[in-house]
mmCIF file of C-alpha atoms in Angstrom:
data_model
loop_
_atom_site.group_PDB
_atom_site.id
_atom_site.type_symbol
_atom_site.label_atom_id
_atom_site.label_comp_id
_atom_site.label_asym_id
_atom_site.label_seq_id
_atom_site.Cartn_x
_atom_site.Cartn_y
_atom_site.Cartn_z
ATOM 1 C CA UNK A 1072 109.376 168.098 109.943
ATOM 2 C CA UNK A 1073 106.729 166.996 107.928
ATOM 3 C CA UNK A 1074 104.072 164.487 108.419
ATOM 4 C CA UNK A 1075 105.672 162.139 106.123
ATOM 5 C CA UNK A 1076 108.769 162.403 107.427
ATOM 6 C CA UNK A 1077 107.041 161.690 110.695
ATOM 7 C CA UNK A 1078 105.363 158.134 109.832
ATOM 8 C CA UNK A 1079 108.791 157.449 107.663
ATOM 9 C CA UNK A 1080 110.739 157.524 111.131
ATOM 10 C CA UNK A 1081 107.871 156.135 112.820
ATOM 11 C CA UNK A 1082 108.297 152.886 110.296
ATOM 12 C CA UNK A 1083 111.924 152.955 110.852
ATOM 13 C CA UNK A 1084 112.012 152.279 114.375
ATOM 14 C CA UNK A 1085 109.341 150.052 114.528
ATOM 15 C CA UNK A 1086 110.682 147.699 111.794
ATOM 16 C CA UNK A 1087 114.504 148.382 113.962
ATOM 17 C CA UNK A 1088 112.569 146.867 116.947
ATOM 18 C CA UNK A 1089 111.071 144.302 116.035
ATOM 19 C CA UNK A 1090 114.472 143.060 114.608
ATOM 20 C CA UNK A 1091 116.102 143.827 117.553
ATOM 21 C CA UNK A 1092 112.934 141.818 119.183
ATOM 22 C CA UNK A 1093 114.099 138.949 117.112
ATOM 23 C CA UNK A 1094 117.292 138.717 117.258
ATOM 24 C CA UNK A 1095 117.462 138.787 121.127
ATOM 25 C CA UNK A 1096 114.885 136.219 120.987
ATOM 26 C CA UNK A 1097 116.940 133.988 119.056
ATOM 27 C CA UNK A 1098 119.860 134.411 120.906
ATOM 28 C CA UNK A 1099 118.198 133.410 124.147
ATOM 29 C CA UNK A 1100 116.783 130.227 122.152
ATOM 30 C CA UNK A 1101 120.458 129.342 121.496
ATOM 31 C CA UNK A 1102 121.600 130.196 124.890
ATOM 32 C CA UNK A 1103 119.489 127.660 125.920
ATOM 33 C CA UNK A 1104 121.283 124.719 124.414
ATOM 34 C CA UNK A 1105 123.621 122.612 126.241
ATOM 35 C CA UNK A 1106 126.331 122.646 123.421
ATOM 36 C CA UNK A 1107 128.648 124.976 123.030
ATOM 37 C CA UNK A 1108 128.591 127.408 119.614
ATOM 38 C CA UNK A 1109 131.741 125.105 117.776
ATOM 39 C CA UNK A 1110 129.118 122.594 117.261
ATOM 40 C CA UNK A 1111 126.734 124.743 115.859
ATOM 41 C CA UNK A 1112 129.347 126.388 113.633
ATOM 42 C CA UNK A 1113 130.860 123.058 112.389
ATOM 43 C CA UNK A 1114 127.426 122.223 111.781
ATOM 44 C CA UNK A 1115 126.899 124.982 109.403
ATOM 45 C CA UNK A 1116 129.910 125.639 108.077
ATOM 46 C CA UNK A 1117 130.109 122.593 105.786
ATOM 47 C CA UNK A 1118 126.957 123.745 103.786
ATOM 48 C CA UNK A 1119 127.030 127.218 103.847
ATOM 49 C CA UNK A 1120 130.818 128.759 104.041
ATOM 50 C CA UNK A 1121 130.968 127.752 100.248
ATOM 51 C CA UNK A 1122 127.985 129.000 99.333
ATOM 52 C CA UNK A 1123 128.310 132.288 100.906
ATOM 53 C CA UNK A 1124 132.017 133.053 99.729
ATOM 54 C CA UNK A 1125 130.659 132.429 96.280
ATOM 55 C CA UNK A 1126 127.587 134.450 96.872
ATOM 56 C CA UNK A 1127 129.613 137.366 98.480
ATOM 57 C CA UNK A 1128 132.142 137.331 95.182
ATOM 58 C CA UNK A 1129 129.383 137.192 92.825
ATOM 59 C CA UNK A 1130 127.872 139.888 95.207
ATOM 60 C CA UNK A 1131 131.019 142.140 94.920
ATOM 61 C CA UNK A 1132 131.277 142.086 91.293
ATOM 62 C CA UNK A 1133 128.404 142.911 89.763
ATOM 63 C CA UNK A 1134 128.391 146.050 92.931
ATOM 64 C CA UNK A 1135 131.277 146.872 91.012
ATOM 65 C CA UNK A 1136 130.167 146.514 87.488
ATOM 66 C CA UNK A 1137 126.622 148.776 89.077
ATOM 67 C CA UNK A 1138 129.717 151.386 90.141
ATOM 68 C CA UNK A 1139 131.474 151.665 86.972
ATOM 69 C CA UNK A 1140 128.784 151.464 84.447
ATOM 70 C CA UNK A 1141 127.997 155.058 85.027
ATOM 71 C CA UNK A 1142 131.528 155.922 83.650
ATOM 72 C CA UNK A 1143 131.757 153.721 80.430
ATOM 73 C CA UNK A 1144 131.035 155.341 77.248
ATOM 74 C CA UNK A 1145 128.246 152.737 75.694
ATOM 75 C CA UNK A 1146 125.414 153.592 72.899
ATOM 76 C CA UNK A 1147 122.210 153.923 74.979
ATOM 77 C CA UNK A 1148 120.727 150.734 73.714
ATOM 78 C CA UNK A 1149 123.455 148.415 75.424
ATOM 79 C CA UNK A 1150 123.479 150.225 78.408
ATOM 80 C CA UNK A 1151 119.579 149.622 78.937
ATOM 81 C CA UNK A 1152 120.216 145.649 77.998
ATOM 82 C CA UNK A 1153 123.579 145.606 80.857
ATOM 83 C CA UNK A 1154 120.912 147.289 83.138
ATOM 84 C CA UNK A 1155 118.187 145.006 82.678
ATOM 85 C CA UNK A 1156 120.957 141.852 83.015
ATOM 86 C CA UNK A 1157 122.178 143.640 85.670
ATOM 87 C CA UNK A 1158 118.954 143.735 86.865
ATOM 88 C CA UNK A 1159 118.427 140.177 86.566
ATOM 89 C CA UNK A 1160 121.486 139.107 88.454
ATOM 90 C CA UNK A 1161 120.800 141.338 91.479
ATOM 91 C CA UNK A 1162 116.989 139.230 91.931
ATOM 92 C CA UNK A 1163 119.125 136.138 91.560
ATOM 93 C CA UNK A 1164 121.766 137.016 93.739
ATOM 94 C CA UNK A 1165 118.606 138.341 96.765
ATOM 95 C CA UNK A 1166 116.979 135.125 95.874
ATOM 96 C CA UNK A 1167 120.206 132.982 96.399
ATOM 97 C CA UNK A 1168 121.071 134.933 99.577
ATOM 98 C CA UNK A 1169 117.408 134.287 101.038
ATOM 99 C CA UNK A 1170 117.379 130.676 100.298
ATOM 100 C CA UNK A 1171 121.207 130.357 101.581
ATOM 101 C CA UNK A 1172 119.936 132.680 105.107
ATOM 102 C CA UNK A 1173 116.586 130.078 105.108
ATOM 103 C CA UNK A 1174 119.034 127.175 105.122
ATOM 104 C CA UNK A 1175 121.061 128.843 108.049
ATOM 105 C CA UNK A 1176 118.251 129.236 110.198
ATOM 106 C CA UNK A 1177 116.983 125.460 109.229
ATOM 107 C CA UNK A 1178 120.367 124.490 110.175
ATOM 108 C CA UNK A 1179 120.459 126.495 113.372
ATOM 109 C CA UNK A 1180 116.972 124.671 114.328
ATOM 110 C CA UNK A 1181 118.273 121.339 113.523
ATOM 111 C CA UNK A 1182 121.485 121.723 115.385
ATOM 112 C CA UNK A 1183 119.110 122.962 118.840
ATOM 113 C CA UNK A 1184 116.742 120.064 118.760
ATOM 114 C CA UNK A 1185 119.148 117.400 118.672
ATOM 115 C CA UNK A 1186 117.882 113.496 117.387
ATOM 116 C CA UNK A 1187 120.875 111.895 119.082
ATOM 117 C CA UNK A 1188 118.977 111.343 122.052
ATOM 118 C CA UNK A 1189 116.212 109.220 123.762
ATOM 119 C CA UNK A 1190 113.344 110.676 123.695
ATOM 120 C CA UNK A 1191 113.544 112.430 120.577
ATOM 121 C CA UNK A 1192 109.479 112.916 119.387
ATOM 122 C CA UNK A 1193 109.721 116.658 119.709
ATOM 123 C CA UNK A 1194 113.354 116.460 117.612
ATOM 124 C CA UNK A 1195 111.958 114.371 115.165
ATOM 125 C CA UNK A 1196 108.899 116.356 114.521
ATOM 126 C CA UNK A 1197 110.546 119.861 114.215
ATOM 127 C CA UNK A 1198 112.991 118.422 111.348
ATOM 128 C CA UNK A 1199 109.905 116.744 109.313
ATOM 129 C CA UNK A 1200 108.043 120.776 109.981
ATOM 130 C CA UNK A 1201 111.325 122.621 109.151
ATOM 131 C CA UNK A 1202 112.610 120.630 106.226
ATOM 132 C CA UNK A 1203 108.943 120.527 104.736
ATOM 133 C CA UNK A 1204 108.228 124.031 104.940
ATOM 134 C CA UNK A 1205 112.081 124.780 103.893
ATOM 135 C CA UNK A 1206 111.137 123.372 100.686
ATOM 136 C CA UNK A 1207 107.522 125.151 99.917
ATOM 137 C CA UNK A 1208 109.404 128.683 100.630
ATOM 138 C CA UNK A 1209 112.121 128.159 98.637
ATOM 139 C CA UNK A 1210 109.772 126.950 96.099
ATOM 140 C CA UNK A 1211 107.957 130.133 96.463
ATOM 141 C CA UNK A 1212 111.137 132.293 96.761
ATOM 142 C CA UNK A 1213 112.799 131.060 93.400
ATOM 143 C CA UNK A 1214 108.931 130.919 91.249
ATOM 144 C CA UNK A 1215 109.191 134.877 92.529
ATOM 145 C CA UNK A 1216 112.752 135.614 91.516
ATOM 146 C CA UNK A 1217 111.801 133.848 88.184
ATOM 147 C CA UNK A 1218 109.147 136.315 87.502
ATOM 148 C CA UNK A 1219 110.882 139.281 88.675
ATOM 149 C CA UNK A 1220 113.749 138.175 86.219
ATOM 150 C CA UNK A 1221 111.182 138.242 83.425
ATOM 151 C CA UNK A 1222 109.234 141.175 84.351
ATOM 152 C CA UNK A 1223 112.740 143.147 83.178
ATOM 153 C CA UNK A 1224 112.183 142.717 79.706
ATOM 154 C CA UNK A 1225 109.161 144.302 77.781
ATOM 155 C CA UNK A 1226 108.486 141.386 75.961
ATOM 156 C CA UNK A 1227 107.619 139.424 78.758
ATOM 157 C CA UNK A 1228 105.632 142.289 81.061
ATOM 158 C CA UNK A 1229 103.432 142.400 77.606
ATOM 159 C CA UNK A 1230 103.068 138.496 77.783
ATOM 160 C CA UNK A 1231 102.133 138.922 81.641
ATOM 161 C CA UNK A 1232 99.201 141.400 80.682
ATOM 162 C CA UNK A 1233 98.050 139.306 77.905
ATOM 163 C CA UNK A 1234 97.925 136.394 80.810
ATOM 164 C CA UNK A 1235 96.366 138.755 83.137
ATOM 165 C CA UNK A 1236 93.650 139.359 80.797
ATOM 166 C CA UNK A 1237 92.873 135.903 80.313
ATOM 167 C CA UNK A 1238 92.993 134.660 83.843
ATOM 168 C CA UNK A 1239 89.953 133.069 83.996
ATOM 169 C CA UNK A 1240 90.365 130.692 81.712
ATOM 170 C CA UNK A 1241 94.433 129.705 82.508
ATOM 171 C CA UNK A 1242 93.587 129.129 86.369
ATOM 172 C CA UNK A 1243 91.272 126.729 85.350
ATOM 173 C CA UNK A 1244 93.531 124.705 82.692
ATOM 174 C CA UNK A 1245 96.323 125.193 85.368
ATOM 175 C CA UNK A 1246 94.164 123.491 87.914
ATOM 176 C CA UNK A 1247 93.089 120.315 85.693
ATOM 177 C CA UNK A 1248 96.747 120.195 84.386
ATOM 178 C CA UNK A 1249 98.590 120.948 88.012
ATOM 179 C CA UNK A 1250 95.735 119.049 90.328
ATOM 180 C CA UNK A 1251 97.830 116.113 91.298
ATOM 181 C CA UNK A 1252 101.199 118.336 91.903
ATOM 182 C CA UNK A 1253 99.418 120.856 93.636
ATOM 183 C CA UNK A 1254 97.731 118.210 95.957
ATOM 184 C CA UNK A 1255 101.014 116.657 96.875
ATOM 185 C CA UNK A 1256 101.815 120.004 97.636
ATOM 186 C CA UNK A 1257 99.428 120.727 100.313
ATOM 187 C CA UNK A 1258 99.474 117.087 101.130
ATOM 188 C CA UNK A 1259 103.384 117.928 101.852
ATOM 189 C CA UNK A 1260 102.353 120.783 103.689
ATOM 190 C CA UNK A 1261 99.816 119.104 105.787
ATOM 191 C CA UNK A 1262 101.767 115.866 106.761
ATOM 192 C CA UNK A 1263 104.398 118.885 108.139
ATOM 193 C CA UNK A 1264 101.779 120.377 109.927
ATOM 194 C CA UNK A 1265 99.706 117.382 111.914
ATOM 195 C CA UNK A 1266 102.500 114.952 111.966
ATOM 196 C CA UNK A 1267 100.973 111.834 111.000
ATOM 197 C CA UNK A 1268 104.351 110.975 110.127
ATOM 198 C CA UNK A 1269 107.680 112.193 111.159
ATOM 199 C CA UNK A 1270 111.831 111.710 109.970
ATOM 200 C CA UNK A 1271 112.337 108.596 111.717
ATOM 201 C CA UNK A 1272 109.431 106.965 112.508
ATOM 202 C CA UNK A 1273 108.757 103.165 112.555
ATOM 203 C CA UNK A 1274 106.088 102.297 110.382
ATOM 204 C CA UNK A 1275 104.345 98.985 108.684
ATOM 205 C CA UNK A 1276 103.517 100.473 104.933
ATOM 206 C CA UNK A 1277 102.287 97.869 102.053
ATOM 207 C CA UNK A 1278 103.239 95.114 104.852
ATOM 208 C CA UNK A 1279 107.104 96.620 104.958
ATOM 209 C CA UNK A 1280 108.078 97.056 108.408
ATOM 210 C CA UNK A 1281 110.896 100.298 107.701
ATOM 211 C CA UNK A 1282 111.628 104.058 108.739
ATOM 212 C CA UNK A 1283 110.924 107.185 107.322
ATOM 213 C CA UNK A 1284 113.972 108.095 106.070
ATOM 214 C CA UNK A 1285 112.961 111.330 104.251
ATOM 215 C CA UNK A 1286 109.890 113.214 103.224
ATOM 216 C CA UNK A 1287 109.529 115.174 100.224
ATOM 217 C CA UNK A 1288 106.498 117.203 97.932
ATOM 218 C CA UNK A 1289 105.266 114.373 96.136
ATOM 219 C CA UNK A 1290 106.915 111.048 98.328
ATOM 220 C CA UNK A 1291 108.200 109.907 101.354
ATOM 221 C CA UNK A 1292 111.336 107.405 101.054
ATOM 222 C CA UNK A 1293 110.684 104.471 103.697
ATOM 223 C CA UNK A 1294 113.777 102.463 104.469
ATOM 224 C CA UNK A 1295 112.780 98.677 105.119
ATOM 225 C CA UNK A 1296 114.585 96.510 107.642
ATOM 226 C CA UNK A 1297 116.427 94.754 104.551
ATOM 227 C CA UNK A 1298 117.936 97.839 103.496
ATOM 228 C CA UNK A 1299 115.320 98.363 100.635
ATOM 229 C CA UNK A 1300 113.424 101.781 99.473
ATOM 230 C CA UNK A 1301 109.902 101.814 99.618
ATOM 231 C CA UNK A 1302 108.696 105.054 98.053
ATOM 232 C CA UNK A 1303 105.325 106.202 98.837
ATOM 233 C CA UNK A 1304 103.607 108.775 97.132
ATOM 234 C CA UNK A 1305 102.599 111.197 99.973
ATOM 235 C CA UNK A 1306 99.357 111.592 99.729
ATOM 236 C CA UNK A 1307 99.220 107.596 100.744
ATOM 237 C CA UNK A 1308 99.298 108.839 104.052
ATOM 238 C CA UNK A 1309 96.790 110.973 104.414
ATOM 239 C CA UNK A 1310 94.349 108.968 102.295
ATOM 240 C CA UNK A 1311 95.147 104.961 103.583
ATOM 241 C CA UNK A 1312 95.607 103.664 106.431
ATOM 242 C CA UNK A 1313 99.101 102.649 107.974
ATOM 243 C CA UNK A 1314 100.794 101.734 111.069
ATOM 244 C CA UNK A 1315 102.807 104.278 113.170
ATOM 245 C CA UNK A 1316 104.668 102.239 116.008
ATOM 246 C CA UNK A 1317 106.195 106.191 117.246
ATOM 247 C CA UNK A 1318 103.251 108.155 116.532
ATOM 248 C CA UNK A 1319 103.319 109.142 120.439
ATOM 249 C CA UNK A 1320 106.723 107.412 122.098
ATOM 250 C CA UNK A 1321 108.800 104.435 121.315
ATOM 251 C CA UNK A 1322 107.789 101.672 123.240
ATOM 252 C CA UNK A 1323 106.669 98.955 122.109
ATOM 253 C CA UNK A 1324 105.517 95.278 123.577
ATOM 254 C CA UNK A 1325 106.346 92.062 121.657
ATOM 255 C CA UNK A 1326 105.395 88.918 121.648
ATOM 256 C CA UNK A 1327 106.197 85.307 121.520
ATOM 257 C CA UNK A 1328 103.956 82.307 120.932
ATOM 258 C CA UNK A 1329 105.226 78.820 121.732
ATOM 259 C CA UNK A 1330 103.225 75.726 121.342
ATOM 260 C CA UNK A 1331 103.704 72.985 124.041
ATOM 261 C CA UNK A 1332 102.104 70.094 125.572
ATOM 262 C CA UNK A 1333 99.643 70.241 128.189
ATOM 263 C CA UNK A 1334 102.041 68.392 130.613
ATOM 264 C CA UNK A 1335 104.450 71.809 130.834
ATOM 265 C CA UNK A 1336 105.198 72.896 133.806
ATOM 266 C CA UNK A 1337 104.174 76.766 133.523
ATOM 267 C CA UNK A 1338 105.626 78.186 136.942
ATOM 268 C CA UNK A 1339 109.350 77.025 136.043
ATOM 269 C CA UNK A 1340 108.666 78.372 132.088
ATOM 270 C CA UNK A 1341 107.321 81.869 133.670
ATOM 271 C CA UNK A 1342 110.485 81.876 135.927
ATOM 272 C CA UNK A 1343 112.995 81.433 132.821
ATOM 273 C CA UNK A 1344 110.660 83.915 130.834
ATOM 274 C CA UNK A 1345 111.768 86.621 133.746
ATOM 275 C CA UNK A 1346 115.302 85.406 133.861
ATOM 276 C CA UNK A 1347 115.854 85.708 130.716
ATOM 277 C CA UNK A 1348 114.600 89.181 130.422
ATOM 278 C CA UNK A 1349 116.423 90.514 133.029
ATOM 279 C CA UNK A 1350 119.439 89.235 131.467
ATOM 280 C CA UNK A 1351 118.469 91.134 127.894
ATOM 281 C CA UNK A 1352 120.214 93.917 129.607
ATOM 282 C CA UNK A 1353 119.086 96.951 127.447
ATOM 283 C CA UNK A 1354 116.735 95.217 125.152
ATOM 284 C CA UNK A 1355 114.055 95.087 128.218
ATOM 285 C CA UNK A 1356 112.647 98.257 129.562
ATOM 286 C CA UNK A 1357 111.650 96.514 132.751
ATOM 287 C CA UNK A 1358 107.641 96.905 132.072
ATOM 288 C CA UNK A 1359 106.248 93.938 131.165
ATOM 289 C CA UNK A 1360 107.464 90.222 130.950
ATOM 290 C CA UNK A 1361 103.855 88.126 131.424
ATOM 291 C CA UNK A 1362 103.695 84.523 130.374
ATOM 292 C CA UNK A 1363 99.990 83.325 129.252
ATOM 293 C CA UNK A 1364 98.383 80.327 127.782
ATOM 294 C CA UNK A 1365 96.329 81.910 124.966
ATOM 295 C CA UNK A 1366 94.188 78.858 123.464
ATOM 296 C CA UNK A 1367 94.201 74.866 124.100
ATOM 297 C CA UNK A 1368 94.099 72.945 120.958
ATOM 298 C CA UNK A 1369 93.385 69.383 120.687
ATOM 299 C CA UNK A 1370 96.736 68.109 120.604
ATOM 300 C CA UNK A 1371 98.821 71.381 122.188
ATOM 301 C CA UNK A 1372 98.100 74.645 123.899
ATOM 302 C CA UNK A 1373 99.361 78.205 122.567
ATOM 303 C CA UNK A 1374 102.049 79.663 125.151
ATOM 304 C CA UNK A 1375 102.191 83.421 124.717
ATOM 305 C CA UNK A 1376 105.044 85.922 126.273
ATOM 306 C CA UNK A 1377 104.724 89.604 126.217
ATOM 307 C CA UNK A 1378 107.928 91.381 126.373
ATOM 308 C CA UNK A 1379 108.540 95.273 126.387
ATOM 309 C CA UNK A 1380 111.071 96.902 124.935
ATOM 310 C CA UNK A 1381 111.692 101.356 124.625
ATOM 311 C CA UNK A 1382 111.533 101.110 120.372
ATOM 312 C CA UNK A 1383 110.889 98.509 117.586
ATOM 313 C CA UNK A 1384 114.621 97.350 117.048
ATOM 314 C CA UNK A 1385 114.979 96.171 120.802
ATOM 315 C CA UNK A 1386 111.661 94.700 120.531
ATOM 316 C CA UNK A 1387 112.402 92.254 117.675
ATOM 317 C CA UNK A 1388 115.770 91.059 119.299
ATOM 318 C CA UNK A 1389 114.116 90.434 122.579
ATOM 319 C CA UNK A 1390 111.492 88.320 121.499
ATOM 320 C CA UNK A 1391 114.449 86.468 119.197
ATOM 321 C CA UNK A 1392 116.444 86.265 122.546
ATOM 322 C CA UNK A 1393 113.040 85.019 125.155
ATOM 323 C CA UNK A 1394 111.862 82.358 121.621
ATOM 324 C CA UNK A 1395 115.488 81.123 121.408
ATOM 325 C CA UNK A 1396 115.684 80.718 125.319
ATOM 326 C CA UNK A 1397 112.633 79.084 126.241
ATOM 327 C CA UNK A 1398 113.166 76.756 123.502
ATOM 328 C CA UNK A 1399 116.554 75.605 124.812
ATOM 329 C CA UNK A 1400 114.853 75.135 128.534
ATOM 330 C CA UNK A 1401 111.708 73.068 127.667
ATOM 331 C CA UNK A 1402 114.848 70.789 125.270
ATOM 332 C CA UNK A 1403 117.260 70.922 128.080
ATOM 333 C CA UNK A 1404 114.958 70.136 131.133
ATOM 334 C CA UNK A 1405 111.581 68.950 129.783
ATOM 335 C CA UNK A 1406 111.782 67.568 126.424
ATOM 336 C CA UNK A 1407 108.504 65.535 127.174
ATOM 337 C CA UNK A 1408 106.858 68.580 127.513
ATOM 338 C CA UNK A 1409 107.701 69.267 123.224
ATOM 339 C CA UNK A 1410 104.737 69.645 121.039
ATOM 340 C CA UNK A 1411 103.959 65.418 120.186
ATOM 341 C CA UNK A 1412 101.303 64.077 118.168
ATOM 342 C CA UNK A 1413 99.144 61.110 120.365
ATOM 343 C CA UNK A 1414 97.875 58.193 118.228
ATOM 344 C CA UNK A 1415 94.824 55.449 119.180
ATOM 345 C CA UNK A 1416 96.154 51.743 118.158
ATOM 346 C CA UNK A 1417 92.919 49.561 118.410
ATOM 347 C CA UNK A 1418 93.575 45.918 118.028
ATOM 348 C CA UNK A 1419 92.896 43.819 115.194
ATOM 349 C CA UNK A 1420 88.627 42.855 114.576
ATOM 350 C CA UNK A 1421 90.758 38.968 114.757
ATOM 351 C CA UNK A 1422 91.739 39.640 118.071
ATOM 352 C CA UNK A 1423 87.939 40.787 118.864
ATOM 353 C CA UNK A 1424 86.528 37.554 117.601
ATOM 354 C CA UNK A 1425 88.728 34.936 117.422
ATOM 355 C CA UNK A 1426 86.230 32.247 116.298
ATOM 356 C CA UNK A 1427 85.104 34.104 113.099
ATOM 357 C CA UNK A 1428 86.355 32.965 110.070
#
């Protein structure tokens, strides 16, 4: 055997290993889920089964035009033009089937780092990576296919020599022209990769208090409390700053100011304070529940509770629930003790001197 034929097996196995390698990899990845394969499969099967009967017809029948071409009786010239369309299907048909085994293993990744849970930071930041970098491949997967489709024609490989040669100066019109797409680009690509953002994440953008609800190339859709889109263009967070209330975990502590008179009694306001967050039920995490007197003004002093809750939405209808309550108790048992305005009636300069006329 030859030495060629030598490093050809050689390649062989290695490239049969390290697929093996992978595969067995993978498979102990999924083992390691809790859910059973249905779910994965019903998972999939809604955005792929379609695709890839289509893909395997289309598939089958140009293998069978390939097969039969050989036998037909055509002038030379249309033969060359069914090869090179021929040609052009099969890169379309490896670039569909790519993309279509990318969004399987996306899919796959989803489905074993589930968001329907707690504690999902680690969930939430593998869909913003995987759907972010799904998108540059198959950007890069279809620009590839495109080229390959041209490069089958002469015309075009001419066309790609004459751009060759004058590479110099199209990079350079391509960069003034492309600067701001490109940038969004690697923007994209960077937000995916340091996670100043993820899928999901409460945030406080343009003084909108919303969630990411999806992240793109160019702009990240923020759904507001109200039901409203913000769009952002991308780059906005990497270049201004914003507030992340799940940058690291949910939890959050509210608060709620009241403003009373100085005759209160604080120990039986404190005491309702802790009643009533015990009572929230699952709106208080059981952390943190402190009454405070924050500033004395001239006429009232600033009450301040701090409430915990485990994420933003519990937060805001806890310290709806404590305002609401506390109000009711200081009307209900101390309504002396509600925020009143104190007035100075001197008498009359008559009733001072009573001889002057």
């Amino acid at each position: 055997m030859q030495q060629e034929e030598w490093i050809g097996w050689i390649i062989r196995v290695v490239l049969a290993s390290v697929v093996l390698g992978f595969l067995l990899v993978l498979g102990r990845w999924l083992m390691g889920n809790s859910r059973n394969w249905r779910e994965l499969w019903r998972a999939l099967a809604s955005t792929v089964r379609r695709q890839a009967c289509v893909l395997m017809f289309c598939s089958a029948m140009c293998f069978l035009v390939t097969l039969l071409l050989p036998m037909a009786r055509f002038d030379a010239g249309l033969v060359g033009v069914i090869i090179r369309l021929l040609g052009v299907i099969w890169i379309a048909l490896g670039a569909w089937a790519v993309s279509l085994s990318l969004s399987i293993v996306v899919g796959t990744m989803q489905w074993k780092y589930n968001v329907d849970v707690a504690d999902n930071l680690l969930a939430r930041r593998m869909h913003t990576k995987i759907r972010v970098l799904q998108r540059v491949v198959v950007v890069v997967i279809w620009v590839a296919a495109i080229a390959g489709m041209l490069m089958q024609f002469d015309s075009f490989r001419a066309l790609g020599t004459t751009l060759l040669a004058s590479a110099g100066v199209l990079s350079i019109v391509l960069g003034i022209s492309a600067q701001k797409t490109f940038g969004s680009m690697i923007a994209g690509v960077q937000v995916a990769l340091t996670h100043p953002i993820n899928l999901d994440d409460v945030v406080i953008v343009e003084g909108e208090w919303g969630r990411i609800e999806e992240i793109t190339f160019t702009y990240v859709v923020v759904k507001i409390w109200d039901q409203r889109r913000l769009i952002v263009p991308i780059t906005y967070f990497l270049e201004t700053p914003f507030q992340n209330w799940t940058r690291r975990n949910a939890d959050i502590t509210g608060s709620v100011f009241l403003h009373l008179d100085y005759d209160t009694p604080l120990e039986s306001l404190r005491a309702e304070a802790q009643r009533l967050c015990k009572e929230a039920g699952p709106l208080w995490d059981g952390k943190t529940c402190v009454l405070q007197i924050t500033e004395a003004g001239a006429e009232t002093m600033t009450i301040r509770v701090l409430v915990s809750s485990s994420d933003a939405s519990k937060a805001w209808d806890l310290r709806c629930l404590v305002r609401e309550g506390l109000i009711d108790f200081v009307k209900a048992n101390y309504p002396e003790s509600l925020p009143k305005r104190r007035v100075a009636i001197q008498e009359s300069r008559k009733a001072d001197f009573p001889d002057e006329k």
